[in-house]
mmCIF file of C-alpha atoms in Angstrom:
data_model
loop_
_atom_site.group_PDB
_atom_site.id
_atom_site.type_symbol
_atom_site.label_atom_id
_atom_site.label_comp_id
_atom_site.label_asym_id
_atom_site.label_seq_id
_atom_site.Cartn_x
_atom_site.Cartn_y
_atom_site.Cartn_z
ATOM 1 C CA UNK A 1 64.294 30.308 -30.177
ATOM 2 C CA UNK A 2 66.860 33.060 -29.918
ATOM 3 C CA UNK A 3 65.190 36.447 -30.060
ATOM 4 C CA UNK A 4 67.490 37.684 -32.807
ATOM 5 C CA UNK A 5 67.946 36.305 -36.309
ATOM 6 C CA UNK A 6 70.962 34.258 -35.258
ATOM 7 C CA UNK A 7 70.185 30.715 -34.180
ATOM 8 C CA UNK A 8 72.148 27.863 -32.665
ATOM 9 C CA UNK A 9 72.265 24.847 -34.976
ATOM 10 C CA UNK A 10 73.282 21.361 -33.886
ATOM 11 C CA UNK A 11 74.228 19.393 -36.993
ATOM 12 C CA UNK A 12 75.444 15.806 -36.817
ATOM 13 C CA UNK A 13 78.011 14.546 -39.306
ATOM 14 C CA UNK A 14 79.523 17.829 -40.526
ATOM 15 C CA UNK A 15 82.810 16.484 -41.887
ATOM 16 C CA UNK A 16 81.577 15.970 -45.440
ATOM 17 C CA UNK A 17 78.613 15.799 -47.791
ATOM 18 C CA UNK A 18 75.297 17.383 -46.946
ATOM 19 C CA UNK A 19 76.266 17.922 -43.310
ATOM 20 C CA UNK A 20 79.254 20.030 -44.281
ATOM 21 C CA UNK A 21 77.165 22.009 -46.771
ATOM 22 C CA UNK A 22 74.447 22.600 -44.154
ATOM 23 C CA UNK A 23 77.020 23.862 -41.651
ATOM 24 C CA UNK A 24 78.760 26.155 -44.147
ATOM 25 C CA UNK A 25 75.463 27.720 -45.207
ATOM 26 C CA UNK A 26 74.277 28.245 -41.632
ATOM 27 C CA UNK A 27 77.571 29.860 -40.614
ATOM 28 C CA UNK A 28 77.552 32.089 -43.710
ATOM 29 C CA UNK A 29 74.024 33.183 -42.791
ATOM 30 C CA UNK A 30 75.238 34.321 -39.366
ATOM 31 C CA UNK A 31 74.177 31.351 -37.273
ATOM 32 C CA UNK A 32 76.314 29.445 -34.789
ATOM 33 C CA UNK A 33 76.848 25.748 -35.482
ATOM 34 C CA UNK A 34 77.765 22.928 -33.164
ATOM 35 C CA UNK A 35 78.764 20.036 -35.399
ATOM 36 C CA UNK A 36 79.536 16.452 -34.502
ATOM 37 C CA UNK A 37 82.647 14.830 -35.974
ATOM 38 C CA UNK A 38 84.400 11.509 -35.486
ATOM 39 C CA UNK A 39 88.007 12.471 -34.648
ATOM 40 C CA UNK A 40 90.378 15.241 -33.633
ATOM 41 C CA UNK A 41 91.524 16.002 -37.169
ATOM 42 C CA UNK A 42 87.931 16.583 -38.278
ATOM 43 C CA UNK A 43 87.303 18.704 -35.200
ATOM 44 C CA UNK A 44 90.209 21.032 -36.034
ATOM 45 C CA UNK A 45 89.150 21.267 -39.692
ATOM 46 C CA UNK A 46 85.581 22.186 -38.821
ATOM 47 C CA UNK A 47 86.467 24.823 -36.240
ATOM 48 C CA UNK A 48 88.929 26.372 -38.708
ATOM 49 C CA UNK A 49 85.909 27.343 -40.837
ATOM 50 C CA UNK A 50 84.984 30.090 -38.368
ATOM 51 C CA UNK A 51 86.625 30.651 -34.996
ATOM 52 C CA UNK A 52 83.520 32.288 -33.527
ATOM 53 C CA UNK A 53 80.609 30.429 -35.087
ATOM 54 C CA UNK A 54 81.852 26.847 -35.561
ATOM 55 C CA UNK A 55 82.318 24.441 -32.661
ATOM 56 C CA UNK A 56 82.969 20.755 -33.166
ATOM 57 C CA UNK A 57 82.130 17.902 -30.812
ATOM 58 C CA UNK A 58 83.714 14.471 -31.174
ATOM 59 C CA UNK A 59 80.786 12.063 -30.971
ATOM 60 C CA UNK A 60 79.710 8.747 -32.434
ATOM 61 C CA UNK A 61 75.908 8.943 -32.356
ATOM 62 C CA UNK A 62 75.686 5.150 -32.065
ATOM 63 C CA UNK A 63 77.339 5.361 -28.635
ATOM 64 C CA UNK A 64 73.946 6.090 -27.151
ATOM 65 C CA UNK A 65 74.940 6.531 -23.517
ATOM 66 C CA UNK A 66 77.488 9.191 -24.478
ATOM 67 C CA UNK A 67 75.164 11.335 -26.585
ATOM 68 C CA UNK A 68 73.308 13.307 -23.910
ATOM 69 C CA UNK A 69 76.247 14.048 -21.552
ATOM 70 C CA UNK A 70 78.573 14.910 -24.446
ATOM 71 C CA UNK A 71 76.116 17.349 -25.995
ATOM 72 C CA UNK A 72 75.148 18.832 -22.622
ATOM 73 C CA UNK A 73 78.793 19.609 -21.863
ATOM 74 C CA UNK A 74 79.424 21.035 -25.331
ATOM 75 C CA UNK A 75 76.387 23.305 -25.232
ATOM 76 C CA UNK A 76 76.854 24.666 -21.700
ATOM 77 C CA UNK A 77 78.873 27.663 -22.841
ATOM 78 C CA UNK A 78 76.883 28.192 -26.059
ATOM 79 C CA UNK A 79 73.209 27.936 -25.234
ATOM 80 C CA UNK A 80 70.162 25.891 -26.128
ATOM 81 C CA UNK A 81 69.720 24.338 -29.561
ATOM 82 C CA UNK A 82 67.268 26.151 -31.835
ATOM 83 C CA UNK A 83 67.633 23.885 -34.851
ATOM 84 C CA UNK A 84 68.682 20.236 -34.761
ATOM 85 C CA UNK A 85 69.755 18.694 -38.064
ATOM 86 C CA UNK A 86 70.085 14.923 -37.741
ATOM 87 C CA UNK A 87 72.333 14.316 -40.717
ATOM 88 C CA UNK A 88 74.793 11.636 -39.542
ATOM 89 C CA UNK A 89 74.271 8.372 -41.373
ATOM 90 C CA UNK A 90 75.609 6.113 -44.083
ATOM 91 C CA UNK A 91 74.447 3.745 -46.804
ATOM 92 C CA UNK A 92 74.535 -0.038 -46.930
ATOM 93 C CA UNK A 93 74.396 -1.937 -50.203
ATOM 94 C CA UNK A 94 73.687 -5.623 -50.576
ATOM 95 C CA UNK A 95 70.756 -7.962 -51.126
ATOM 96 C CA UNK A 96 68.939 -8.890 -47.949
ATOM 97 C CA UNK A 97 69.787 -12.588 -48.190
ATOM 98 C CA UNK A 98 73.492 -11.887 -48.646
ATOM 99 C CA UNK A 99 73.843 -9.148 -46.027
ATOM 100 C CA UNK A 100 74.750 -10.187 -42.455
ATOM 101 C CA UNK A 101 72.189 -9.318 -39.811
ATOM 102 C CA UNK A 102 74.918 -7.471 -37.903
ATOM 103 C CA UNK A 103 75.146 -5.009 -40.809
ATOM 104 C CA UNK A 104 71.454 -4.247 -40.460
ATOM 105 C CA UNK A 105 71.837 -3.677 -36.739
ATOM 106 C CA UNK A 106 74.737 -1.282 -37.351
ATOM 107 C CA UNK A 107 72.730 0.521 -40.053
ATOM 108 C CA UNK A 108 69.833 1.103 -37.680
ATOM 109 C CA UNK A 109 72.134 2.006 -34.777
ATOM 110 C CA UNK A 110 73.515 4.963 -36.730
ATOM 111 C CA UNK A 111 70.649 5.992 -39.000
ATOM 112 C CA UNK A 112 67.745 5.492 -36.582
ATOM 113 C CA UNK A 113 68.712 4.958 -32.943
ATOM 114 C CA UNK A 114 71.532 7.504 -33.129
ATOM 115 C CA UNK A 115 69.178 10.123 -34.537
ATOM 116 C CA UNK A 116 66.604 9.408 -31.834
ATOM 117 C CA UNK A 117 69.271 9.593 -29.113
ATOM 118 C CA UNK A 118 70.239 13.086 -30.314
ATOM 119 C CA UNK A 119 66.590 14.172 -30.451
ATOM 120 C CA UNK A 120 66.054 12.960 -26.891
ATOM 121 C CA UNK A 121 69.116 14.944 -25.770
ATOM 122 C CA UNK A 122 67.812 18.302 -27.046
ATOM 123 C CA UNK A 123 64.047 17.839 -26.856
ATOM 124 C CA UNK A 124 63.588 18.639 -23.134
ATOM 125 C CA UNK A 125 65.102 22.100 -23.657
ATOM 126 C CA UNK A 126 62.989 22.748 -26.758
ATOM 127 C CA UNK A 127 59.834 21.635 -24.960
ATOM 128 C CA UNK A 128 60.610 23.835 -21.958
ATOM 129 C CA UNK A 129 61.072 26.876 -24.221
ATOM 130 C CA UNK A 130 58.126 25.881 -26.456
ATOM 131 C CA UNK A 131 60.227 26.399 -29.587
ATOM 132 C CA UNK A 132 62.629 24.623 -31.877
ATOM 133 C CA UNK A 133 62.928 22.841 -35.203
ATOM 134 C CA UNK A 134 64.071 19.252 -35.736
ATOM 135 C CA UNK A 135 65.272 18.335 -39.223
ATOM 136 C CA UNK A 136 65.758 14.611 -39.818
ATOM 137 C CA UNK A 137 67.675 13.882 -43.021
ATOM 138 C CA UNK A 138 66.111 10.768 -44.504
ATOM 139 C CA UNK A 139 66.277 9.906 -48.217
ATOM 140 C CA UNK A 140 64.079 9.307 -51.217
ATOM 141 C CA UNK A 141 64.874 5.679 -50.294
ATOM 142 C CA UNK A 142 62.719 6.304 -47.225
ATOM 143 C CA UNK A 143 59.740 6.720 -49.554
ATOM 144 C CA UNK A 144 60.629 4.545 -52.562
ATOM 145 C CA UNK A 145 62.671 1.360 -52.655
ATOM 146 C CA UNK A 146 65.404 -0.066 -54.868
ATOM 147 C CA UNK A 147 66.872 -3.574 -54.979
ATOM 148 C CA UNK A 148 70.074 -3.952 -53.019
ATOM 149 C CA UNK A 149 69.519 -1.356 -50.288
ATOM 150 C CA UNK A 150 66.881 -3.031 -48.133
ATOM 151 C CA UNK A 151 68.708 -2.240 -44.889
ATOM 152 C CA UNK A 152 69.243 1.405 -45.830
ATOM 153 C CA UNK A 153 65.670 1.868 -47.055
ATOM 154 C CA UNK A 154 64.362 0.235 -43.899
ATOM 155 C CA UNK A 155 66.307 2.673 -41.734
ATOM 156 C CA UNK A 156 65.108 5.692 -43.683
ATOM 157 C CA UNK A 157 61.486 4.493 -43.792
ATOM 158 C CA UNK A 158 61.748 4.192 -40.006
ATOM 159 C CA UNK A 159 63.068 7.737 -39.647
ATOM 160 C CA UNK A 160 60.316 9.080 -41.903
ATOM 161 C CA UNK A 161 57.688 7.428 -39.718
ATOM 162 C CA UNK A 162 59.336 8.584 -36.501
ATOM 163 C CA UNK A 163 59.498 12.140 -37.833
ATOM 164 C CA UNK A 164 55.826 12.204 -38.769
ATOM 165 C CA UNK A 165 54.672 10.825 -35.417
ATOM 166 C CA UNK A 166 57.027 13.161 -33.552
ATOM 167 C CA UNK A 167 55.643 16.159 -35.449
ATOM 168 C CA UNK A 168 52.169 15.297 -34.170
ATOM 169 C CA UNK A 169 53.427 14.850 -30.604
ATOM 170 C CA UNK A 170 55.216 18.201 -30.585
ATOM 171 C CA UNK A 171 52.771 20.365 -32.532
ATOM 172 C CA UNK A 172 51.181 21.752 -29.370
ATOM 173 C CA UNK A 173 54.574 22.775 -28.013
ATOM 174 C CA UNK A 174 55.547 25.031 -30.910
ATOM 175 C CA UNK A 175 58.278 22.614 -32.017
ATOM 176 C CA UNK A 176 58.478 21.863 -35.723
ATOM 177 C CA UNK A 177 59.664 18.616 -37.309
ATOM 178 C CA UNK A 178 60.663 18.165 -40.941
ATOM 179 C CA UNK A 179 61.907 15.013 -42.659
ATOM 180 C CA UNK A 180 64.300 15.961 -45.472
ATOM 181 C CA UNK A 181 64.272 13.320 -48.228
ATOM 182 C CA UNK A 182 67.120 14.027 -50.677
ATOM 183 C CA UNK A 183 67.460 12.279 -53.998
ATOM 184 C CA UNK A 184 70.876 11.725 -55.563
ATOM 185 C CA UNK A 185 73.239 14.484 -54.423
ATOM 186 C CA UNK A 186 76.909 14.910 -55.244
ATOM 187 C CA UNK A 187 78.326 13.524 -51.984
ATOM 188 C CA UNK A 188 80.345 10.465 -50.928
ATOM 189 C CA UNK A 189 77.199 8.487 -50.066
ATOM 190 C CA UNK A 190 77.654 6.005 -52.923
ATOM 191 C CA UNK A 191 81.452 6.116 -52.722
ATOM 192 C CA UNK A 192 83.709 5.761 -49.713
ATOM 193 C CA UNK A 193 80.849 6.284 -47.253
ATOM 194 C CA UNK A 194 78.916 3.202 -48.350
ATOM 195 C CA UNK A 195 79.307 -0.220 -46.753
ATOM 196 C CA UNK A 196 78.939 -3.023 -49.298
ATOM 197 C CA UNK A 197 78.181 -6.626 -48.461
ATOM 198 C CA UNK A 198 79.714 -9.226 -50.772
ATOM 199 C CA UNK A 199 77.633 -10.587 -53.635
ATOM 200 C CA UNK A 200 77.928 -14.279 -54.449
ATOM 201 C CA UNK A 201 74.433 -15.656 -55.172
ATOM 202 C CA UNK A 202 74.063 -15.745 -58.954
ATOM 203 C CA UNK A 203 70.260 -15.753 -58.781
ATOM 204 C CA UNK A 204 70.414 -12.046 -57.888
ATOM 205 C CA UNK A 205 72.744 -11.020 -60.740
ATOM 206 C CA UNK A 206 69.996 -9.838 -63.083
ATOM 207 C CA UNK A 207 68.270 -7.577 -60.576
ATOM 208 C CA UNK A 208 71.220 -6.430 -58.488
ATOM 209 C CA UNK A 209 74.268 -6.052 -60.740
ATOM 210 C CA UNK A 210 72.813 -3.336 -63.023
ATOM 211 C CA UNK A 211 71.753 -1.294 -59.988
ATOM 212 C CA UNK A 212 75.177 -1.582 -58.369
ATOM 213 C CA UNK A 213 76.971 -0.636 -61.608
ATOM 214 C CA UNK A 214 74.691 2.340 -62.207
ATOM 215 C CA UNK A 215 75.182 3.588 -58.653
ATOM 216 C CA UNK A 216 78.953 3.327 -58.884
ATOM 217 C CA UNK A 217 79.093 4.991 -62.305
ATOM 218 C CA UNK A 218 77.012 7.954 -61.103
ATOM 219 C CA UNK A 219 79.007 8.503 -57.913
ATOM 220 C CA UNK A 220 80.422 12.029 -58.016
ATOM 221 C CA UNK A 221 78.214 12.950 -60.971
ATOM 222 C CA UNK A 222 74.822 13.168 -59.266
ATOM 223 C CA UNK A 223 72.507 16.012 -60.256
ATOM 224 C CA UNK A 224 71.861 17.251 -56.725
ATOM 225 C CA UNK A 225 73.926 20.209 -55.476
ATOM 226 C CA UNK A 226 74.623 20.041 -51.695
ATOM 227 C CA UNK A 227 74.978 23.841 -51.506
ATOM 228 C CA UNK A 228 71.463 24.255 -52.914
ATOM 229 C CA UNK A 229 70.124 21.652 -50.484
ATOM 230 C CA UNK A 230 71.655 23.755 -47.708
ATOM 231 C CA UNK A 231 69.839 26.844 -48.958
ATOM 232 C CA UNK A 232 66.605 24.856 -48.982
ATOM 233 C CA UNK A 233 67.249 23.928 -45.357
ATOM 234 C CA UNK A 234 67.725 27.573 -44.359
ATOM 235 C CA UNK A 235 64.549 28.484 -46.234
ATOM 236 C CA UNK A 236 62.532 25.812 -44.407
ATOM 237 C CA UNK A 237 63.929 26.808 -41.015
ATOM 238 C CA UNK A 238 62.704 30.371 -41.620
ATOM 239 C CA UNK A 239 59.114 29.275 -42.302
ATOM 240 C CA UNK A 240 56.318 29.649 -39.780
ATOM 241 C CA UNK A 241 54.615 26.512 -41.112
ATOM 242 C CA UNK A 242 57.278 24.240 -42.624
ATOM 243 C CA UNK A 243 56.381 20.913 -44.234
ATOM 244 C CA UNK A 244 56.610 17.659 -42.290
ATOM 245 C CA UNK A 245 58.039 15.959 -45.377
ATOM 246 C CA UNK A 246 60.225 17.646 -47.978
ATOM 247 C CA UNK A 247 61.519 15.854 -51.070
ATOM 248 C CA UNK A 248 64.714 17.313 -52.553
ATOM 249 C CA UNK A 249 65.767 16.888 -56.176
ATOM 250 C CA UNK A 250 64.068 16.219 -59.512
ATOM 251 C CA UNK A 251 64.821 12.493 -59.359
ATOM 252 C CA UNK A 252 63.316 12.127 -55.901
ATOM 253 C CA UNK A 253 60.243 14.162 -56.845
ATOM 254 C CA UNK A 254 59.617 12.026 -59.933
ATOM 255 C CA UNK A 255 60.097 8.690 -58.168
ATOM 256 C CA UNK A 256 58.064 9.614 -55.099
ATOM 257 C CA UNK A 257 55.163 10.836 -57.242
ATOM 258 C CA UNK A 258 55.270 7.587 -59.230
ATOM 259 C CA UNK A 259 55.271 5.598 -55.987
ATOM 260 C CA UNK A 260 52.227 7.471 -54.640
ATOM 261 C CA UNK A 261 50.366 6.949 -57.904
ATOM 262 C CA UNK A 262 51.128 3.202 -58.022
ATOM 263 C CA UNK A 263 50.249 2.795 -54.345
ATOM 264 C CA UNK A 264 46.921 4.508 -54.898
ATOM 265 C CA UNK A 265 46.195 2.254 -57.880
ATOM 266 C CA UNK A 266 47.029 -0.862 -55.860
ATOM 267 C CA UNK A 267 44.853 0.226 -52.923
ATOM 268 C CA UNK A 268 41.942 0.841 -55.293
ATOM 269 C CA UNK A 269 42.429 -2.488 -57.073
ATOM 270 C CA UNK A 270 42.284 -4.435 -53.799
ATOM 271 C CA UNK A 271 39.663 -2.286 -52.082
ATOM 272 C CA UNK A 272 37.111 -5.121 -51.943
ATOM 273 C CA UNK A 273 39.515 -7.362 -50.022
ATOM 274 C CA UNK A 274 40.435 -4.488 -47.708
ATOM 275 C CA UNK A 275 36.767 -3.909 -46.897
ATOM 276 C CA UNK A 276 35.994 -7.619 -46.415
ATOM 277 C CA UNK A 277 37.780 -8.006 -43.079
ATOM 278 C CA UNK A 278 35.517 -6.032 -40.690
ATOM 279 C CA UNK A 279 32.727 -7.480 -38.545
ATOM 280 C CA UNK A 280 29.315 -7.239 -40.215
#
Protein backbone atom coordinates (compact mmCIF):
# COMPACT_ATOMS: atom_id res chain seq x y z
CA UNK A 1 0.00 0.00 0.00
CA UNK A 2 1.03 3.63 -0.07
CA UNK A 3 3.81 4.27 2.41
CA UNK A 4 1.98 7.19 3.99
CA UNK A 5 -1.38 7.21 5.75
CA UNK A 6 -3.18 8.31 2.60
CA UNK A 7 -4.53 5.49 0.47
CA UNK A 8 -6.17 5.22 -2.92
CA UNK A 9 -9.71 3.86 -2.67
CA UNK A 10 -11.69 2.52 -5.61
CA UNK A 11 -15.37 2.54 -4.65
CA UNK A 12 -18.09 1.41 -7.05
CA UNK A 13 -21.50 3.06 -6.96
CA UNK A 14 -20.68 6.34 -5.19
CA UNK A 15 -23.68 8.38 -6.33
CA UNK A 16 -25.87 7.55 -3.34
CA UNK A 17 -26.40 5.36 -0.29
CA UNK A 18 -23.56 3.51 1.36
CA UNK A 19 -21.21 4.13 -1.56
CA UNK A 20 -21.56 7.88 -1.21
CA UNK A 21 -21.08 7.67 2.56
CA UNK A 22 -17.98 5.49 2.14
CA UNK A 23 -16.48 7.97 -0.33
CA UNK A 24 -17.23 11.02 1.82
CA UNK A 25 -15.65 9.41 4.88
CA UNK A 26 -12.54 8.31 3.00
CA UNK A 27 -12.04 11.76 1.48
CA UNK A 28 -12.56 13.44 4.87
CA UNK A 29 -9.92 11.12 6.33
CA UNK A 30 -7.40 12.31 3.74
CA UNK A 31 -7.61 9.47 1.25
CA UNK A 32 -8.06 9.76 -2.50
CA UNK A 33 -11.16 8.13 -3.98
CA UNK A 34 -11.87 6.94 -7.48
CA UNK A 35 -15.61 6.35 -7.64
CA UNK A 36 -17.68 4.78 -10.37
CA UNK A 37 -20.88 6.53 -11.47
CA UNK A 38 -23.42 5.95 -14.22
CA UNK A 39 -23.58 9.30 -16.05
CA UNK A 40 -21.98 12.68 -16.60
CA UNK A 41 -24.20 14.50 -14.11
CA UNK A 42 -23.19 12.09 -11.35
CA UNK A 43 -19.55 12.42 -12.36
CA UNK A 44 -19.64 16.22 -11.97
CA UNK A 45 -21.46 15.97 -8.63
CA UNK A 46 -18.95 13.52 -7.20
CA UNK A 47 -15.86 15.43 -8.29
CA UNK A 48 -17.36 18.63 -6.85
CA UNK A 49 -16.97 17.04 -3.39
CA UNK A 50 -13.20 17.57 -3.52
CA UNK A 51 -11.25 18.78 -6.54
CA UNK A 52 -8.05 17.04 -5.43
CA UNK A 53 -9.21 13.82 -3.79
CA UNK A 54 -12.35 12.81 -5.71
CA UNK A 55 -12.24 11.41 -9.24
CA UNK A 56 -15.25 9.86 -10.91
CA UNK A 57 -15.30 7.23 -13.64
CA UNK A 58 -18.40 6.56 -15.73
CA UNK A 59 -18.77 2.78 -15.67
CA UNK A 60 -21.51 0.18 -15.65
CA UNK A 61 -19.91 -2.77 -13.86
CA UNK A 62 -22.15 -5.19 -15.77
CA UNK A 63 -20.40 -4.18 -19.01
CA UNK A 64 -17.69 -6.67 -18.21
CA UNK A 65 -15.41 -6.09 -21.18
CA UNK A 66 -15.22 -2.37 -20.38
CA UNK A 67 -14.30 -2.72 -16.71
CA UNK A 68 -10.56 -3.42 -16.92
CA UNK A 69 -9.64 -0.93 -19.70
CA UNK A 70 -11.82 1.82 -18.19
CA UNK A 71 -10.29 1.45 -14.74
CA UNK A 72 -6.76 1.10 -16.12
CA UNK A 73 -7.11 4.39 -18.00
CA UNK A 74 -8.65 6.17 -15.02
CA UNK A 75 -5.95 5.03 -12.61
CA UNK A 76 -2.93 5.74 -14.83
CA UNK A 77 -2.44 9.25 -13.48
CA UNK A 78 -3.44 8.37 -9.90
CA UNK A 79 -1.70 5.16 -8.95
CA UNK A 80 -2.49 1.64 -7.84
CA UNK A 81 -5.58 0.82 -5.80
CA UNK A 82 -4.94 0.19 -2.10
CA UNK A 83 -8.54 -0.44 -1.08
CA UNK A 84 -11.29 -1.72 -3.37
CA UNK A 85 -14.86 -1.33 -2.12
CA UNK A 86 -17.27 -3.29 -4.30
CA UNK A 87 -20.44 -1.46 -3.39
CA UNK A 88 -22.37 -1.18 -6.68
CA UNK A 89 -25.53 -3.26 -6.62
CA UNK A 90 -29.28 -3.15 -6.27
CA UNK A 91 -32.19 -5.10 -4.82
CA UNK A 92 -34.81 -7.21 -6.56
CA UNK A 93 -38.14 -8.01 -4.94
CA UNK A 94 -40.55 -10.67 -6.08
CA UNK A 95 -41.36 -14.31 -5.43
CA UNK A 96 -39.24 -16.72 -7.41
CA UNK A 97 -42.16 -18.15 -9.37
CA UNK A 98 -43.38 -14.70 -10.41
CA UNK A 99 -39.99 -13.17 -11.24
CA UNK A 100 -38.70 -13.50 -14.82
CA UNK A 101 -35.45 -15.40 -15.21
CA UNK A 102 -34.01 -12.38 -17.03
CA UNK A 103 -34.35 -10.39 -13.79
CA UNK A 104 -32.24 -12.96 -11.98
CA UNK A 105 -29.59 -12.80 -14.68
CA UNK A 106 -29.49 -9.00 -14.42
CA UNK A 107 -29.30 -9.22 -10.62
CA UNK A 108 -26.29 -11.52 -10.78
CA UNK A 109 -24.66 -9.52 -13.59
CA UNK A 110 -24.49 -6.44 -11.36
CA UNK A 111 -24.21 -7.86 -7.85
CA UNK A 112 -21.89 -10.80 -8.56
CA UNK A 113 -20.24 -10.80 -11.99
CA UNK A 114 -19.73 -7.03 -11.94
CA UNK A 115 -18.03 -7.22 -8.56
CA UNK A 116 -15.78 -10.05 -9.73
CA UNK A 117 -14.89 -8.15 -12.92
CA UNK A 118 -13.72 -5.19 -10.81
CA UNK A 119 -11.72 -7.48 -8.51
CA UNK A 120 -10.01 -9.07 -11.50
CA UNK A 121 -9.12 -5.60 -12.82
CA UNK A 122 -7.24 -4.54 -9.66
CA UNK A 123 -6.01 -7.86 -8.29
CA UNK A 124 -2.89 -8.24 -10.49
CA UNK A 125 -1.51 -4.95 -9.15
CA UNK A 126 -2.30 -5.87 -5.55
CA UNK A 127 -0.69 -9.29 -5.96
CA UNK A 128 2.43 -7.77 -7.53
CA UNK A 129 2.80 -5.35 -4.60
CA UNK A 130 1.79 -8.01 -2.04
CA UNK A 131 -0.69 -5.61 -0.42
CA UNK A 132 -4.25 -4.42 -0.65
CA UNK A 133 -7.70 -4.78 0.86
CA UNK A 134 -10.85 -5.88 -0.97
CA UNK A 135 -14.17 -5.00 0.65
CA UNK A 136 -17.20 -6.69 -0.89
CA UNK A 137 -20.48 -5.16 0.28
CA UNK A 138 -22.92 -8.03 0.64
CA UNK A 139 -25.97 -7.92 2.93
CA UNK A 140 -27.49 -9.65 5.91
CA UNK A 141 -29.59 -11.23 3.13
CA UNK A 142 -26.38 -13.00 2.13
CA UNK A 143 -26.50 -14.86 5.44
CA UNK A 144 -30.23 -15.02 6.26
CA UNK A 145 -33.16 -15.21 3.87
CA UNK A 146 -36.56 -13.55 3.59
CA UNK A 147 -39.51 -14.39 1.34
CA UNK A 148 -39.68 -12.29 -1.79
CA UNK A 149 -35.98 -11.58 -2.35
CA UNK A 150 -34.71 -14.95 -3.54
CA UNK A 151 -32.76 -13.44 -6.44
CA UNK A 152 -31.16 -10.77 -4.26
CA UNK A 153 -30.31 -13.22 -1.47
CA UNK A 154 -28.85 -15.63 -4.00
CA UNK A 155 -26.56 -12.93 -5.37
CA UNK A 156 -25.38 -11.89 -1.92
CA UNK A 157 -24.89 -15.48 -0.74
CA UNK A 158 -22.73 -15.93 -3.84
CA UNK A 159 -20.64 -12.86 -3.04
CA UNK A 160 -20.19 -14.01 0.56
CA UNK A 161 -18.88 -17.36 -0.65
CA UNK A 162 -16.64 -15.78 -3.27
CA UNK A 163 -15.21 -13.41 -0.66
CA UNK A 164 -14.40 -16.21 1.77
CA UNK A 165 -12.71 -18.37 -0.87
CA UNK A 166 -10.83 -15.36 -2.25
CA UNK A 167 -9.56 -14.49 1.24
CA UNK A 168 -8.00 -17.95 1.47
CA UNK A 169 -6.45 -17.65 -1.99
CA UNK A 170 -4.89 -14.27 -1.24
CA UNK A 171 -3.81 -14.73 2.37
CA UNK A 172 -0.24 -15.61 1.39
CA UNK A 173 0.05 -12.47 -0.71
CA UNK A 174 -0.70 -10.00 2.09
CA UNK A 175 -4.04 -9.07 0.51
CA UNK A 176 -7.02 -8.86 2.84
CA UNK A 177 -10.64 -9.59 1.94
CA UNK A 178 -13.67 -8.58 3.99
CA UNK A 179 -17.34 -9.19 3.21
CA UNK A 180 -19.43 -6.35 4.66
CA UNK A 181 -22.96 -7.55 5.49
CA UNK A 182 -25.15 -4.54 6.34
CA UNK A 183 -28.59 -4.85 7.85
CA UNK A 184 -31.25 -2.22 7.18
CA UNK A 185 -29.57 1.13 6.54
CA UNK A 186 -31.19 4.44 5.66
CA UNK A 187 -30.52 4.35 1.91
CA UNK A 188 -32.62 4.07 -1.26
CA UNK A 189 -32.19 0.28 -1.40
CA UNK A 190 -35.86 -0.43 -0.64
CA UNK A 191 -37.08 2.67 -2.49
CA UNK A 192 -36.20 3.89 -5.96
CA UNK A 193 -33.19 1.58 -6.23
CA UNK A 194 -35.22 -1.63 -5.98
CA UNK A 195 -36.60 -3.50 -8.98
CA UNK A 196 -39.97 -5.10 -8.23
CA UNK A 197 -41.53 -7.90 -10.22
CA UNK A 198 -45.32 -7.88 -10.43
CA UNK A 199 -47.30 -9.98 -7.97
CA UNK A 200 -50.39 -11.78 -9.24
CA UNK A 201 -50.46 -15.29 -7.74
CA UNK A 202 -52.84 -15.16 -4.78
CA UNK A 203 -51.31 -18.24 -3.15
CA UNK A 204 -48.33 -16.09 -2.14
CA UNK A 205 -50.38 -13.25 -0.59
CA UNK A 206 -50.09 -14.47 3.00
CA UNK A 207 -46.32 -14.87 2.99
CA UNK A 208 -45.30 -12.10 0.61
CA UNK A 209 -47.66 -9.14 1.06
CA UNK A 210 -46.79 -8.44 4.74
CA UNK A 211 -43.07 -8.50 3.92
CA UNK A 212 -43.49 -6.12 0.99
CA UNK A 213 -45.64 -3.71 3.04
CA UNK A 214 -43.21 -3.74 5.95
CA UNK A 215 -40.26 -3.08 3.65
CA UNK A 216 -41.99 -0.17 1.96
CA UNK A 217 -43.16 1.35 5.25
CA UNK A 218 -39.64 1.24 6.71
CA UNK A 219 -37.95 2.75 3.66
CA UNK A 220 -36.21 5.95 4.76
CA UNK A 221 -36.70 5.09 8.43
CA UNK A 222 -34.17 2.26 8.82
CA UNK A 223 -32.07 2.18 11.98
CA UNK A 224 -28.71 1.92 10.22
CA UNK A 225 -26.72 5.14 9.73
CA UNK A 226 -24.63 5.12 6.49
CA UNK A 227 -22.13 7.58 7.99
CA UNK A 228 -21.45 5.18 10.86
CA UNK A 229 -21.10 2.28 8.43
CA UNK A 230 -18.47 4.37 6.64
CA UNK A 231 -16.56 4.86 9.88
CA UNK A 232 -16.68 1.11 10.45
CA UNK A 233 -15.19 0.63 6.99
CA UNK A 234 -12.30 3.00 7.75
CA UNK A 235 -11.73 1.21 11.05
CA UNK A 236 -11.56 -2.20 9.35
CA UNK A 237 -9.22 -0.93 6.63
CA UNK A 238 -6.79 0.23 9.34
CA UNK A 239 -6.62 -3.21 10.99
CA UNK A 240 -3.69 -5.56 10.57
CA UNK A 241 -6.00 -8.58 10.87
CA UNK A 242 -9.48 -7.56 9.69
CA UNK A 243 -12.39 -10.01 9.74
CA UNK A 244 -13.37 -11.96 6.63
CA UNK A 245 -17.03 -11.40 7.48
CA UNK A 246 -18.42 -8.33 9.22
CA UNK A 247 -22.10 -7.93 10.09
CA UNK A 248 -23.29 -4.32 10.42
CA UNK A 249 -26.32 -3.26 12.45
CA UNK A 250 -28.29 -4.58 15.41
CA UNK A 251 -30.94 -6.16 13.19
CA UNK A 252 -28.38 -8.03 11.11
CA UNK A 253 -26.49 -9.20 14.21
CA UNK A 254 -29.68 -10.54 15.80
CA UNK A 255 -30.92 -12.32 12.67
CA UNK A 256 -27.56 -13.81 11.75
CA UNK A 257 -27.05 -15.16 15.27
CA UNK A 258 -30.54 -16.70 15.17
CA UNK A 259 -29.75 -18.27 11.80
CA UNK A 260 -26.50 -19.81 13.08
CA UNK A 261 -28.27 -21.19 16.14
CA UNK A 262 -31.11 -22.74 14.10
CA UNK A 263 -28.66 -24.15 11.56
CA UNK A 264 -26.64 -25.76 14.32
CA UNK A 265 -29.80 -27.27 15.82
CA UNK A 266 -30.86 -28.67 12.45
CA UNK A 267 -27.42 -30.16 11.76
CA UNK A 268 -27.47 -31.84 15.18
CA UNK A 269 -31.01 -33.15 14.71
CA UNK A 270 -30.12 -34.82 11.40
CA UNK A 271 -26.60 -35.90 12.34
CA UNK A 272 -27.43 -39.62 12.07
CA UNK A 273 -28.57 -39.23 8.46
CA UNK A 274 -25.51 -37.12 7.66
CA UNK A 275 -23.23 -39.84 9.02
CA UNK A 276 -25.08 -42.68 7.26
CA UNK A 277 -23.84 -41.89 3.75
CA UNK A 278 -20.13 -42.88 3.94
CA UNK A 279 -18.66 -46.24 2.93
CA UNK A 280 -18.31 -48.63 5.87
